[in-house]
Coordinates of C-alpha atoms and ligand atoms in Angstrom, one line a residue:
M1 CA -7.1 -168.2 16.6
L2 CA -10.3 -166.1 15.6
Y3 CA -11.7 -165.8 12.2
S4 CA -11.9 -162.1 12.4
E5 CA -8.1 -161.8 12.5
L6 CA -8.0 -163.4 8.9
V7 CA -10.9 -160.9 7.9
E8 CA -8.9 -157.9 9.0
T9 CA -5.9 -159.0 6.8
Y10 CA -8.2 -159.7 3.9
E11 CA -9.6 -156.1 4.3
K12 CA -6.3 -154.5 4.3
I13 CA -5.2 -156.5 1.4
E14 CA -8.3 -155.8 -0.5
R15 CA -7.7 -152.0 0.1
T16 CA -4.1 -152.1 -1.1
T17 CA -2.9 -151.4 -4.7
R18 CA 0.7 -152.3 -3.7
R19 CA 2.4 -155.9 -4.2
T20 CA 4.8 -155.4 -1.4
E21 CA 2.1 -154.3 1.1
M22 CA 0.3 -157.3 0.0
T23 CA 3.0 -159.7 1.2
A24 CA 3.8 -157.5 4.4
Y25 CA -0.1 -158.0 5.3
L26 CA 0.5 -161.6 5.0
V27 CA 3.7 -161.9 6.6
A28 CA 2.2 -160.2 9.7
L29 CA -0.8 -162.7 9.6
L30 CA 1.3 -165.7 9.3
K31 CA 3.8 -164.8 12.0
K32 CA 0.6 -164.8 14.3
V33 CA -0.8 -168.2 13.5
P34 CA -0.4 -171.1 15.9
S35 CA 1.7 -173.7 14.3
E36 CA -1.0 -176.4 14.3
I37 CA -3.6 -174.4 11.9
I38 CA -1.0 -172.7 9.7
D39 CA -2.1 -174.9 6.8
K40 CA -5.6 -174.2 7.4
V41 CA -5.1 -170.2 7.3
I42 CA -3.1 -170.5 4.3
Y43 CA -5.9 -172.6 2.2
L44 CA -8.4 -170.2 3.6
T45 CA -6.5 -167.2 2.6
Q46 CA -6.5 -168.6 -1.1
G47 CA -10.2 -169.3 -0.6
K48 CA -9.5 -172.9 -0.6
L49 CA -9.9 -176.1 1.7
R50 CA -7.3 -178.0 0.0
P51 CA -4.9 -177.7 -2.8
D52 CA -6.6 -177.4 -6.1
Y53 CA -5.6 -180.7 -7.4
E54 CA -7.5 -182.4 -5.0
G55 CA -10.6 -181.3 -6.8
L56 CA -12.7 -180.5 -3.6
E57 CA -15.7 -178.4 -4.4
Y58 CA -18.2 -177.0 -2.0
G59 CA -21.2 -177.9 -4.2
M60 CA -23.3 -174.8 -3.3
G61 CA -24.6 -172.7 -6.0
E62 CA -26.2 -169.4 -5.4
K63 CA -29.6 -170.6 -4.9
L64 CA -28.6 -172.8 -2.2
V65 CA -26.2 -170.1 -0.6
M66 CA -29.4 -167.7 -0.6
R67 CA -31.2 -170.1 1.3
A68 CA -28.5 -170.2 4.1
I69 CA -28.5 -166.6 4.3
A70 CA -32.2 -166.4 4.7
L71 CA -32.1 -168.9 7.4
A72 CA -29.2 -167.1 9.4
A73 CA -30.8 -163.7 8.9
G74 CA -34.2 -164.7 9.7
C75 CA -35.7 -163.1 6.7
S76 CA -37.4 -164.7 3.5
L77 CA -35.6 -165.8 0.3
K78 CA -37.5 -163.0 -1.3
D79 CA -35.7 -160.3 0.8
V80 CA -32.2 -161.9 0.0
E81 CA -33.1 -161.8 -3.6
E82 CA -34.1 -158.2 -3.6
T83 CA -31.1 -157.3 -1.8
V84 CA -28.8 -159.0 -4.2
R85 CA -30.5 -157.2 -7.1
K86 CA -29.7 -153.9 -5.3
V87 CA -26.1 -154.4 -4.0
G88 CA -25.2 -156.9 -6.8
D89 CA -23.1 -159.6 -4.8
L90 CA -24.2 -162.1 -2.4
G91 CA -21.2 -161.5 0.0
S92 CA -22.3 -157.7 0.5
T93 CA -26.0 -159.1 0.7
A94 CA -25.1 -161.3 3.6
E95 CA -23.3 -158.5 5.3
I96 CA -26.2 -156.1 4.9
L97 CA -28.8 -158.7 6.0
L98 CA -26.9 -159.9 9.1
R99 CA -26.2 -156.4 10.3
S100 CA -29.9 -155.6 10.2
K101 CA -30.6 -158.6 12.1
K102 CA -27.9 -157.9 14.6
K103 CA -29.4 -154.4 15.3
G104 CA -32.7 -156.3 16.0
V105 CA -31.0 -158.5 18.4
S106 CA -29.6 -155.6 20.6
L107 CA -33.2 -154.7 20.9
F108 CA -33.9 -158.2 22.4
D109 CA -31.1 -157.8 24.7
F110 CA -32.4 -154.6 26.0
M111 CA -35.8 -156.5 26.8
G112 CA -33.7 -158.9 28.7
E113 CA -33.2 -161.8 26.8
V114 CA -29.8 -163.3 26.7
Q115 CA -28.2 -163.8 23.5
V116 CA -25.1 -166.0 23.5
E117 CA -23.1 -165.3 20.5
R118 CA -20.1 -167.7 19.7
E119 CA -17.1 -165.9 18.2
L120 CA -15.9 -167.8 14.8
T121 CA -12.5 -169.5 15.2
V122 CA -10.4 -170.4 12.4
N123 CA -10.8 -174.2 13.3
R124 CA -14.6 -173.8 13.4
V125 CA -14.9 -171.9 9.9
Y126 CA -12.4 -174.4 8.3
D127 CA -14.0 -177.7 9.7
T128 CA -17.3 -176.5 9.1
L129 CA -16.6 -175.6 5.4
M130 CA -14.8 -179.1 5.0
K131 CA -18.2 -180.5 6.2
I132 CA -20.0 -178.5 3.6
A133 CA -17.9 -179.8 0.9
R134 CA -17.8 -183.4 2.0
A135 CA -21.5 -183.6 2.4
S136 CA -23.0 -185.7 -0.5
G137 CA -25.7 -188.1 -1.2
E138 CA -29.4 -187.9 -0.2
G139 CA -30.4 -184.8 1.8
A140 CA -26.8 -183.2 1.2
Q141 CA -28.2 -179.9 0.0
D142 CA -30.4 -179.4 3.3
T143 CA -27.1 -180.5 5.3
K144 CA -25.1 -177.9 3.4
V145 CA -27.4 -175.0 3.7
S146 CA -28.1 -175.7 7.7
L147 CA -24.1 -175.7 8.1
L148 CA -23.5 -172.7 6.3
A149 CA -26.6 -170.9 8.1
S150 CA -25.0 -172.1 11.5
L151 CA -21.8 -170.3 10.7
L152 CA -23.4 -167.2 9.5
R153 CA -25.4 -167.0 12.6
D154 CA -22.7 -166.7 14.6
A155 CA -20.6 -164.7 12.0
K156 CA -20.1 -160.9 12.2
P157 CA -21.5 -158.9 9.2
K158 CA -18.2 -158.6 7.8
E159 CA -17.1 -162.2 8.4
A160 CA -20.1 -163.4 6.5
K161 CA -19.4 -161.3 3.6
Y162 CA -15.8 -163.3 3.4
L163 CA -17.6 -166.7 4.2
I164 CA -20.0 -166.2 1.0
R165 CA -17.4 -165.1 -1.1
T166 CA -15.3 -168.3 -0.1
I167 CA -18.1 -170.7 -0.6
L168 CA -18.9 -169.1 -4.2
G169 CA -15.0 -169.3 -5.1
R170 CA -15.0 -165.4 -5.5
L171 CA -12.7 -164.4 -2.7
R172 CA -11.0 -162.0 -5.2
L173 CA -7.9 -161.3 -3.3
G174 CA -5.7 -162.7 -6.0
I175 CA -3.0 -164.0 -3.7
A176 CA -1.0 -166.2 -6.0
D177 CA 1.1 -169.1 -4.7
M178 CA 4.4 -167.2 -5.4
T179 CA 3.0 -164.4 -3.0
I180 CA 2.6 -167.0 -0.4
L181 CA 5.9 -168.5 -0.9
D182 CA 7.5 -164.9 -0.5
A183 CA 5.5 -164.7 2.9
L184 CA 6.6 -168.0 4.0
A185 CA 10.1 -167.4 3.4
I186 CA 10.2 -164.0 5.2
S187 CA 8.0 -165.1 8.0
F188 CA 9.8 -168.6 8.8
G189 CA 13.0 -169.0 6.5
K190 CA 16.4 -168.4 7.3
G191 CA 18.4 -166.1 5.2
K192 CA 18.9 -165.5 1.6
G193 CA 18.4 -169.2 0.0
S194 CA 15.2 -170.0 2.1
R195 CA 12.9 -168.8 -0.7
E196 CA 14.6 -170.9 -3.1
V197 CA 14.7 -174.0 -1.1
I198 CA 10.9 -173.4 -0.5
E199 CA 10.0 -172.9 -4.1
R200 CA 12.0 -176.3 -5.1
A201 CA 9.9 -178.1 -2.6
Y202 CA 6.6 -176.4 -3.9
N203 CA 7.6 -177.5 -7.6
R204 CA 8.0 -181.3 -6.4
Y205 CA 4.8 -180.9 -3.9
P206 CA 2.7 -178.0 -4.7
D207 CA 0.7 -178.1 -1.4
L208 CA 1.3 -174.9 0.3
G209 CA -0.5 -175.7 3.5
Y210 CA 1.6 -179.0 3.6
I211 CA 5.0 -177.0 2.9
A212 CA 4.2 -174.6 5.6
K213 CA 3.6 -177.1 8.2
V214 CA 6.7 -179.1 7.5
L215 CA 8.7 -175.3 7.4
I216 CA 7.2 -174.7 10.8
K217 CA 7.8 -178.1 12.5
E218 CA 11.0 -179.2 10.8
G219 CA 12.6 -176.1 9.6
L220 CA 14.3 -175.7 6.0
E221 CA 15.8 -178.9 6.3
G222 CA 12.6 -180.7 6.7
V223 CA 11.4 -178.6 3.6
K224 CA 14.6 -179.9 1.7
N225 CA 13.5 -183.4 2.1
I226 CA 10.0 -183.2 0.6
G227 CA 10.1 -185.6 -2.2
I228 CA 7.7 -186.4 -5.0
H229 CA 4.9 -188.7 -4.3
V230 CA 2.6 -190.9 -6.7
G231 CA -0.9 -188.8 -6.6
V232 CA 0.5 -185.3 -5.9
P233 CA 1.3 -183.5 -9.2
I234 CA 4.7 -181.9 -10.1
M235 CA 4.9 -178.5 -11.5
P236 CA 5.5 -179.0 -15.2
M237 CA 8.8 -178.2 -16.8
L238 CA 8.6 -175.5 -19.3
A239 CA 10.2 -174.5 -22.6
E240 CA 11.8 -171.3 -23.8
R241 CA 11.6 -170.4 -27.4
L242 CA 14.0 -169.5 -30.1
R243 CA 13.2 -168.0 -33.6
T244 CA 15.8 -170.3 -36.0
P245 CA 17.2 -173.8 -36.1
E246 CA 20.4 -172.2 -36.1
E247 CA 19.9 -170.4 -32.8
I248 CA 18.3 -173.6 -31.1
L249 CA 21.2 -175.8 -32.1
Q250 CA 23.8 -173.5 -31.0
K251 CA 21.9 -173.1 -27.7
L252 CA 21.8 -177.0 -27.5
G253 CA 25.5 -177.7 -28.2
G254 CA 24.9 -178.5 -32.0
V255 CA 22.7 -181.6 -31.4
C256 CA 19.4 -182.2 -29.9
I257 CA 16.2 -184.6 -30.0
A258 CA 13.6 -182.7 -31.8
E259 CA 9.9 -183.9 -31.2
Y260 CA 6.5 -183.0 -32.4
K261 CA 4.9 -180.3 -30.6
Y262 CA 1.4 -181.6 -30.5
D263 CA -1.3 -179.2 -30.3
G264 CA -3.2 -180.7 -27.4
M265 CA -3.5 -180.6 -23.8
R266 CA -0.6 -181.4 -21.5
I267 CA -1.3 -184.5 -19.0
Q268 CA 0.5 -185.6 -16.2
A269 CA -0.6 -189.1 -15.5
H270 CA -0.1 -190.6 -12.1
K271 CA -0.4 -194.7 -12.0
K272 CA -0.4 -196.5 -8.6
G273 CA -1.4 -200.1 -9.5
N274 CA -4.9 -200.0 -11.1
E275 CA -5.5 -196.5 -10.1
V276 CA -4.8 -193.6 -12.6
T277 CA -5.2 -190.0 -11.8
L278 CA -4.7 -187.2 -14.7
F279 CA -3.6 -183.9 -13.9
S280 CA -3.6 -180.9 -16.4
R281 CA -0.9 -178.5 -16.9
R282 CA -2.3 -176.2 -14.3
L283 CA -2.6 -179.3 -12.0
E284 CA -6.2 -179.6 -11.9
N285 CA -7.3 -183.2 -11.5
V286 CA -8.9 -183.8 -14.8
T287 CA -9.2 -187.7 -14.6
H288 CA -13.1 -187.9 -14.8
F289 CA -13.0 -186.0 -18.3
F290 CA -10.8 -188.6 -19.9
P291 CA -11.7 -192.1 -18.8
D292 CA -10.3 -193.4 -22.0
A293 CA -6.9 -191.9 -21.7
C294 CA -6.8 -193.3 -18.1
E295 CA -7.5 -196.9 -19.5
L296 CA -4.7 -196.2 -21.9
I297 CA -2.4 -195.5 -18.9
R298 CA -3.7 -198.3 -17.0
K299 CA -3.3 -200.8 -19.8
H300 CA -0.3 -199.7 -21.6
I301 CA 2.2 -198.3 -19.0
K302 CA 4.1 -201.3 -17.9
A303 CA 5.1 -200.2 -14.3
N304 CA 3.2 -200.8 -11.1
E305 CA 3.8 -197.0 -10.0
A306 CA 4.7 -194.3 -12.5
I307 CA 4.2 -190.7 -13.2
V308 CA 4.4 -190.0 -17.0
E309 CA 3.7 -186.9 -19.3
G310 CA 2.2 -186.7 -22.4
E311 CA 0.0 -184.6 -24.9
C312 CA -3.4 -185.7 -25.3
V313 CA -4.6 -184.9 -28.7
A314 CA -8.2 -185.0 -30.2
I315 CA -8.0 -187.2 -33.2
D316 CA -10.4 -187.8 -36.2
P317 CA -12.1 -191.3 -35.3
D318 CA -12.2 -192.1 -39.0
T319 CA -8.9 -191.2 -40.3
G320 CA -6.7 -190.9 -37.0
E321 CA -5.6 -187.4 -38.0
L322 CA -4.8 -185.1 -35.3
R323 CA -7.5 -182.4 -34.7
P324 CA -7.0 -178.7 -33.2
F325 CA -6.7 -178.2 -29.4
Q326 CA -10.2 -176.3 -29.4
E327 CA -11.8 -179.9 -30.2
L328 CA -10.6 -181.1 -26.8
M329 CA -12.4 -178.4 -25.0
H330 CA -15.7 -180.6 -25.7
R331 CA -14.3 -183.0 -23.4
R332 CA -14.3 -180.6 -20.3
R333 CA -17.7 -181.2 -19.5
K334 CA -19.4 -182.5 -16.4
Y335 CA -22.1 -184.7 -18.0
D336 CA -22.4 -187.1 -20.6
I337 CA -18.8 -188.0 -21.0
K338 CA -19.5 -191.2 -22.6
R339 CA -20.8 -189.4 -25.5
A340 CA -18.1 -186.9 -25.5
M341 CA -15.6 -189.7 -25.5
E342 CA -17.2 -191.4 -28.7
E343 CA -17.4 -187.8 -30.5
Y344 CA -14.1 -186.6 -29.7
P345 CA -11.6 -189.5 -29.2
V346 CA -8.4 -188.8 -28.2
S347 CA -4.6 -190.2 -28.5
L348 CA -1.5 -190.0 -26.1
F349 CA 1.6 -188.9 -27.2
M350 CA 4.3 -189.5 -24.4
F351 CA 7.3 -187.5 -23.9
D352 CA 8.5 -187.8 -20.4
V353 CA 8.9 -190.1 -17.5
L354 CA 9.3 -188.5 -14.0
Y355 CA 8.9 -191.5 -11.6
V356 CA 9.0 -195.4 -11.9
D357 CA 8.5 -197.9 -9.0
G358 CA 10.2 -196.2 -6.4
K359 CA 12.7 -194.2 -8.4
D360 CA 12.4 -190.5 -8.8
L361 CA 13.7 -189.6 -12.3
T362 CA 13.6 -185.8 -12.3
L363 CA 17.5 -185.6 -11.7
T364 CA 18.1 -188.1 -14.4
P365 CA 19.1 -186.6 -17.8
Y366 CA 16.6 -186.5 -20.6
P367 CA 18.5 -189.2 -22.9
E368 CA 18.1 -191.8 -20.1
R369 CA 14.6 -191.0 -19.2
R370 CA 13.7 -191.3 -22.7
E371 CA 15.1 -194.8 -22.7
V372 CA 13.1 -195.5 -19.6
L373 CA 10.0 -194.4 -21.1
K374 CA 10.5 -196.3 -24.1
S375 CA 10.9 -199.4 -22.1
I376 CA 7.5 -198.6 -20.2
V377 CA 5.2 -197.6 -22.8
E378 CA 3.6 -200.5 -24.6
E379 CA 2.8 -198.6 -28.0
T380 CA -0.7 -199.0 -29.7
D381 CA -2.4 -196.6 -32.4
R382 CA -3.7 -194.6 -29.2
I383 CA -0.8 -194.3 -27.1
R384 CA 2.7 -193.8 -28.5
L385 CA 5.8 -192.1 -27.7
A386 CA 5.9 -188.6 -29.2
E387 CA 7.5 -188.8 -32.8
W388 CA 10.8 -187.9 -32.6
K389 CA 14.5 -187.4 -34.3
L390 CA 17.9 -186.8 -33.4
V391 CA 19.0 -183.8 -35.3
K392 CA 22.4 -182.4 -35.8
S393 CA 22.0 -179.5 -38.4
P394 CA 19.6 -176.9 -38.9
K395 CA 18.6 -178.4 -42.2
E396 CA 17.6 -181.5 -40.4
L397 CA 15.6 -179.6 -37.9
E398 CA 13.8 -177.3 -40.4
E399 CA 13.0 -180.6 -42.4
F400 CA 11.7 -182.3 -39.4
F401 CA 9.8 -179.1 -38.4
E402 CA 8.0 -179.0 -41.9
Q403 CA 7.2 -182.6 -41.4
A404 CA 5.5 -181.9 -37.9
I405 CA 3.5 -179.0 -39.7
A406 CA 2.2 -181.1 -42.4
D407 CA 1.3 -183.7 -39.7
G408 CA -0.9 -181.4 -38.1
C409 CA 1.5 -180.4 -35.2
E410 CA 2.2 -176.7 -34.1
G411 CA 5.9 -177.3 -34.4
V412 CA 8.6 -179.0 -32.6
M413 CA 9.9 -179.2 -29.2
C414 CA 13.9 -179.4 -29.2
K415 CA 15.4 -181.0 -26.1
S416 CA 18.8 -180.9 -24.6
L417 CA 21.0 -184.1 -24.6
M418 CA 23.3 -182.6 -22.2
P419 CA 24.4 -184.4 -18.9
N420 CA 22.6 -181.4 -17.0
A421 CA 19.1 -182.0 -18.9
I422 CA 17.3 -182.8 -15.8
Y423 CA 13.7 -182.4 -15.3
Q424 CA 13.4 -178.6 -14.3
S425 CA 10.1 -179.0 -12.4
G426 CA 8.3 -175.6 -12.7
T427 CA 11.1 -173.8 -14.3
R428 CA 11.2 -172.3 -17.8
G429 CA 14.7 -172.8 -19.2
F430 CA 16.6 -173.5 -22.5
L431 CA 16.6 -177.5 -21.9
W432 CA 13.7 -177.4 -23.8
I433 CA 13.2 -175.0 -26.8
K434 CA 10.0 -174.6 -29.0
Y435 CA 10.1 -173.8 -32.3
K436 CA 6.7 -173.0 -33.6
R437 CA 5.0 -172.1 -36.8
D438 CA 4.5 -168.7 -37.6
Y439 CA 0.9 -167.5 -37.6
K440 CA -0.2 -165.3 -40.4
A441 CA 0.5 -162.3 -38.5
E442 CA 4.0 -160.5 -38.9
L443 CA 4.8 -161.5 -35.3
A444 CA 6.9 -164.4 -34.9
D445 CA 5.0 -165.9 -32.4
T446 CA 1.9 -165.5 -30.3
L447 CA 1.9 -164.1 -26.8
D448 CA -0.2 -165.6 -23.9
L449 CA -1.3 -162.5 -21.9
V450 CA -3.4 -162.1 -18.9
A451 CA -6.6 -159.8 -18.9
V452 CA -6.4 -157.3 -16.1
G453 CA -8.9 -154.9 -17.0
A454 CA -11.6 -153.9 -19.6
F455 CA -13.1 -150.8 -21.3
W456 CA -16.9 -150.9 -21.8
G457 CA -17.8 -151.0 -25.6
K458 CA -20.0 -148.5 -27.5
G459 CA -22.4 -148.9 -30.3
K460 CA -22.7 -152.4 -31.3
R461 CA -20.9 -153.4 -28.2
A462 CA -22.7 -151.6 -25.8
G463 CA -23.5 -153.8 -22.6
T464 CA -20.2 -155.8 -23.2
Y465 CA -16.6 -155.0 -23.3
G466 CA -15.1 -153.2 -26.1
A467 CA -11.7 -154.0 -25.1
L468 CA -9.6 -155.8 -22.7
L469 CA -6.3 -154.5 -21.2
M470 CA -3.8 -157.3 -21.5
A471 CA -0.6 -157.8 -19.6
A472 CA 2.7 -159.9 -19.6
Y473 CA 4.0 -161.4 -16.2
D474 CA 7.2 -160.2 -14.5
P475 CA 8.5 -163.0 -12.3
G476 CA 11.0 -160.9 -10.8
T477 CA 8.4 -158.7 -9.2
D478 CA 5.3 -161.1 -9.5
T479 CA 3.5 -158.4 -11.1
F480 CA 1.7 -157.9 -14.5
K481 CA 2.7 -155.1 -16.8
T482 CA 0.4 -154.0 -19.6
V483 CA 1.4 -154.6 -23.3
C484 CA -1.9 -154.0 -25.2
K485 CA -5.6 -153.2 -25.5
V486 CA -7.2 -156.2 -27.6
G487 CA -10.5 -155.6 -29.1
S488 CA -10.5 -157.5 -32.3
G489 CA -10.3 -161.1 -33.2
F490 CA -13.4 -161.8 -31.1
T491 CA -16.6 -163.5 -32.4
D492 CA -19.9 -162.2 -31.4
E493 CA -20.3 -165.2 -29.3
D494 CA -17.0 -164.5 -27.6
L495 CA -17.9 -160.9 -27.0
A496 CA -21.2 -161.8 -25.6
Q497 CA -19.8 -164.0 -22.9
L498 CA -16.9 -161.8 -21.7
P499 CA -19.0 -159.8 -18.9
K500 CA -20.2 -163.2 -17.4
M501 CA -16.9 -164.9 -17.7
F502 CA -15.2 -162.1 -15.9
E503 CA -17.6 -161.6 -13.4
P504 CA -15.9 -163.5 -10.6
Y505 CA -12.7 -161.5 -11.1
I506 CA -14.2 -157.9 -11.0
I507 CA -12.6 -155.9 -8.3
D508 CA -13.1 -152.1 -7.5
H509 CA -9.5 -150.9 -8.2
K510 CA -6.3 -152.0 -9.7
H511 CA -5.1 -155.0 -8.3
P512 CA -1.9 -154.8 -6.1
R513 CA -0.1 -157.2 -8.8
V514 CA -0.9 -155.2 -11.9
D515 CA 1.2 -152.4 -12.9
S516 CA -0.6 -150.1 -15.4
K517 CA -0.7 -146.5 -16.6
M518 CA -3.9 -146.8 -18.0
E519 CA -7.3 -146.6 -16.2
A520 CA -9.5 -149.3 -17.2
D521 CA -13.4 -148.8 -16.8
V522 CA -13.2 -152.2 -14.9
W523 CA -10.4 -154.0 -13.1
F524 CA -9.9 -157.7 -12.7
V525 CA -8.0 -159.9 -10.4
P526 CA -5.4 -161.2 -13.1
A527 CA -6.6 -164.9 -13.7
I528 CA -7.7 -165.3 -17.4
V529 CA -5.1 -166.1 -20.1
M530 CA -5.6 -165.5 -23.6
E531 CA -3.6 -166.0 -26.8
I532 CA -2.9 -163.0 -28.9
T533 CA -1.1 -161.9 -31.9
G534 CA -0.3 -158.8 -33.4
A535 CA 1.8 -157.0 -36.1
E536 CA 4.9 -156.0 -34.2
I537 CA 6.3 -154.9 -30.9
T538 CA 6.7 -151.2 -30.7
L539 CA 7.9 -148.6 -28.2
S540 CA 5.0 -147.2 -26.2
P541 CA 4.4 -144.2 -23.7
I542 CA 1.5 -145.7 -22.1
H543 CA 2.3 -149.7 -21.5
T544 CA 4.5 -150.5 -18.5
C545 CA 5.8 -153.6 -20.0
A546 CA 9.8 -153.4 -20.1
W547 CA 9.4 -149.7 -19.0
G548 CA 12.6 -148.1 -19.5
V549 CA 14.6 -151.1 -20.7
I550 CA 14.8 -150.1 -24.3
K551 CA 14.2 -146.4 -23.9
E552 CA 13.7 -144.1 -21.1
G553 CA 10.0 -143.3 -20.3
A554 CA 8.9 -145.8 -22.7
G555 CA 7.5 -149.6 -22.5
L556 CA 6.7 -152.0 -25.0
A557 CA 3.2 -152.6 -26.7
I558 CA 1.9 -154.8 -29.3
R559 CA 0.6 -153.2 -32.4
F560 CA -2.6 -154.5 -33.9
P561 CA -3.3 -156.9 -31.3
R562 CA -5.7 -159.7 -32.3
F563 CA -7.4 -162.3 -29.8
I564 CA -6.8 -165.8 -31.0
R565 CA -8.1 -168.1 -28.2
F566 CA -8.6 -168.3 -24.3
R567 CA -6.0 -170.5 -22.7
P568 CA -7.7 -172.2 -19.8
D569 CA -4.9 -174.5 -19.4
K570 CA -2.4 -171.7 -18.5
S571 CA -2.1 -170.0 -15.1
P572 CA -1.5 -166.2 -15.2
E573 CA 2.1 -167.0 -14.0
E574 CA 2.6 -169.0 -17.1
A575 CA 1.8 -166.2 -19.3
T576 CA 4.3 -164.7 -21.6
T577 CA 7.1 -162.9 -19.4
V578 CA 8.4 -159.2 -19.9
Q579 CA 11.9 -160.6 -20.8
E580 CA 10.1 -162.6 -23.6
V581 CA 8.4 -159.7 -25.1
I582 CA 11.7 -157.7 -24.8
D583 CA 13.6 -160.6 -26.6
L584 CA 10.8 -160.7 -29.4
Y585 CA 11.4 -156.9 -29.7
R586 CA 15.1 -157.2 -30.0
K587 CA 15.0 -160.0 -32.7
Q588 CA 12.5 -158.1 -34.8
R589 CA 15.0 -155.2 -34.7
K590 CA 17.9 -157.3 -35.6
I591 CA 15.7 -158.8 -38.4
V592 CA 14.6 -155.3 -40.0
S593 CA 18.3 -154.2 -39.6
K594 CA 19.5 -157.1 -41.5
Ligands
AMP1 P1 3.8 -173.8 -24.9 O1 2.5 -173.9 -24.4 O2 3.7 -172.8 -26.2 O3 4.6 -172.9 -23.7 O4 4.5 -175.1 -25.1 C1 4.8 -176.0 -24.3 C2 3.6 -177.1 -24.2 O5 3.7 -177.8 -25.6 C3 4.0 -178.2 -23.3 O6 3.1 -177.7 -22.0 C4 3.1 -179.4 -24.0 O7 1.6 -179.2 -23.6 C5 3.0 -179.4 -25.5 N1 3.7 -180.2 -26.0 C6 3.4 -180.7 -27.1 N2 4.3 -181.8 -27.5 C7 5.3 -182.0 -26.7 C8 6.6 -182.5 -26.5 N3 6.9 -183.5 -27.4 N4 7.4 -182.2 -25.5 C9 7.0 -181.3 -24.4 N5 5.7 -180.6 -24.6 C10 5.0 -180.8 -25.7

């Protein structure tokens, strides 16, 4: 299959503003792909070579990419730099410079020289990109440059644009995993239940290339049999939220296990003998940031093979007290991990176990999983089970909640003890219910919203964004619906870094997965999640969240929104949902009318 066929699809996707069309283009592409390379096409279409959790990187910054462009286009580095300055992005720069070179080539043809150009196949592109990513050690930079230049030499100008964007991690198509799942179900599934079967497999084994391959080769039956594997992260189970202890206990049948809700970073630890791998909630491989946490798992999880979950929390080394989530961000650095480890030590609070020595526990009810967890965690002052209590009354729950807050936690997690309390991988449900401390604002809870666009600032904010257009997620349609424009709560430092932070996500029109009536000055691929608070939820004629649900011709909006913090640990699909905004609105009304 030729790479140009992928590029044609990318161009169509880039031009559309409709989510359904985006899926239709993908389906048309997938149906044409030979089965042996379906995985490669899927990875490439998402701008990857392997699933994210494998942490494979190209290791090519802009400088090296410029060198490759210069080599392929037969021009100087200076020419490349000048063109970038004019057109603003390296993908278009490669397109322009190669186009002018090719024009030159036709002249040579005319003069009788034979130019053999090999058309790029998907296999060649994928395999060369893989070689680029894998090149390491001495001379690796030169190898990467010449490999990329060799691809560019044979690339058509348009192909070059997408190759460069891929290498720089800026494909900007914004095709989420959910969209690929839809496209796979339509292309190769059989009937209505297919999407569900495929999604369930994805939750246990979130490698879309692998799933597509099994689907094509073994059909839905094969996909059903995909199990969990130590080393491959599982999509985390998520919690619903309720506002009062009464509501929570009523939902959970009058009794539950309440656990401290630590304000840290969720860690899924995979242990295989002495080898430990840590995954974040977004399934990134974060092993190298936390050698100390790896050591705790290696030493104190008494099983040969296990998958356990817990919260990794920054602590004060002198007092052992819990520190806020932001402190953990200092641990996400590439260099000098040793010093960061000393300055920002962590503790682990374990709260679930999904697999132990050959046994998949995800279908085992929570009380039993907890017993297993207890039996394999050897507790020390640095690794412990999450603080917990069996509660049977709202009063007990409230007291435990107060204690959690006093101990530096965000609130409590209430977990169902019912026989159906399985580990619902990748699902937000009422088997876990969070009960969080109110922020000082009037809203009962904060919202995690996705930035989908921005408005240029004026006066003091000239040159940066004055406000961001924020949206909630609608899983039903896989789209993002706007709820507010947020401009306050940012520090000067936050503000200054916004344009650079969003640069990789800028597109020239509204993204097909975004539903907005407002015209932003700048549009983004939905990618960055931010925690927002506000005064209340109100009806709005301009925001599209819950459009027509409460009132015809109106949606819901947050009044006086304020930025609290970035949530790099959340993917856009994990943002607050439209339904959650509706629930917050209704609850607020109820309280007012009381
Ligand atoms: P939220 O991020 O508000 O949706 O809350 C869910 C998150 O709380 C999980 O992803 C965990 O990172 C965190 N958490 C803290 N303590 C616990 C606990 N005891 N059980 C489950 N999740 C917890």
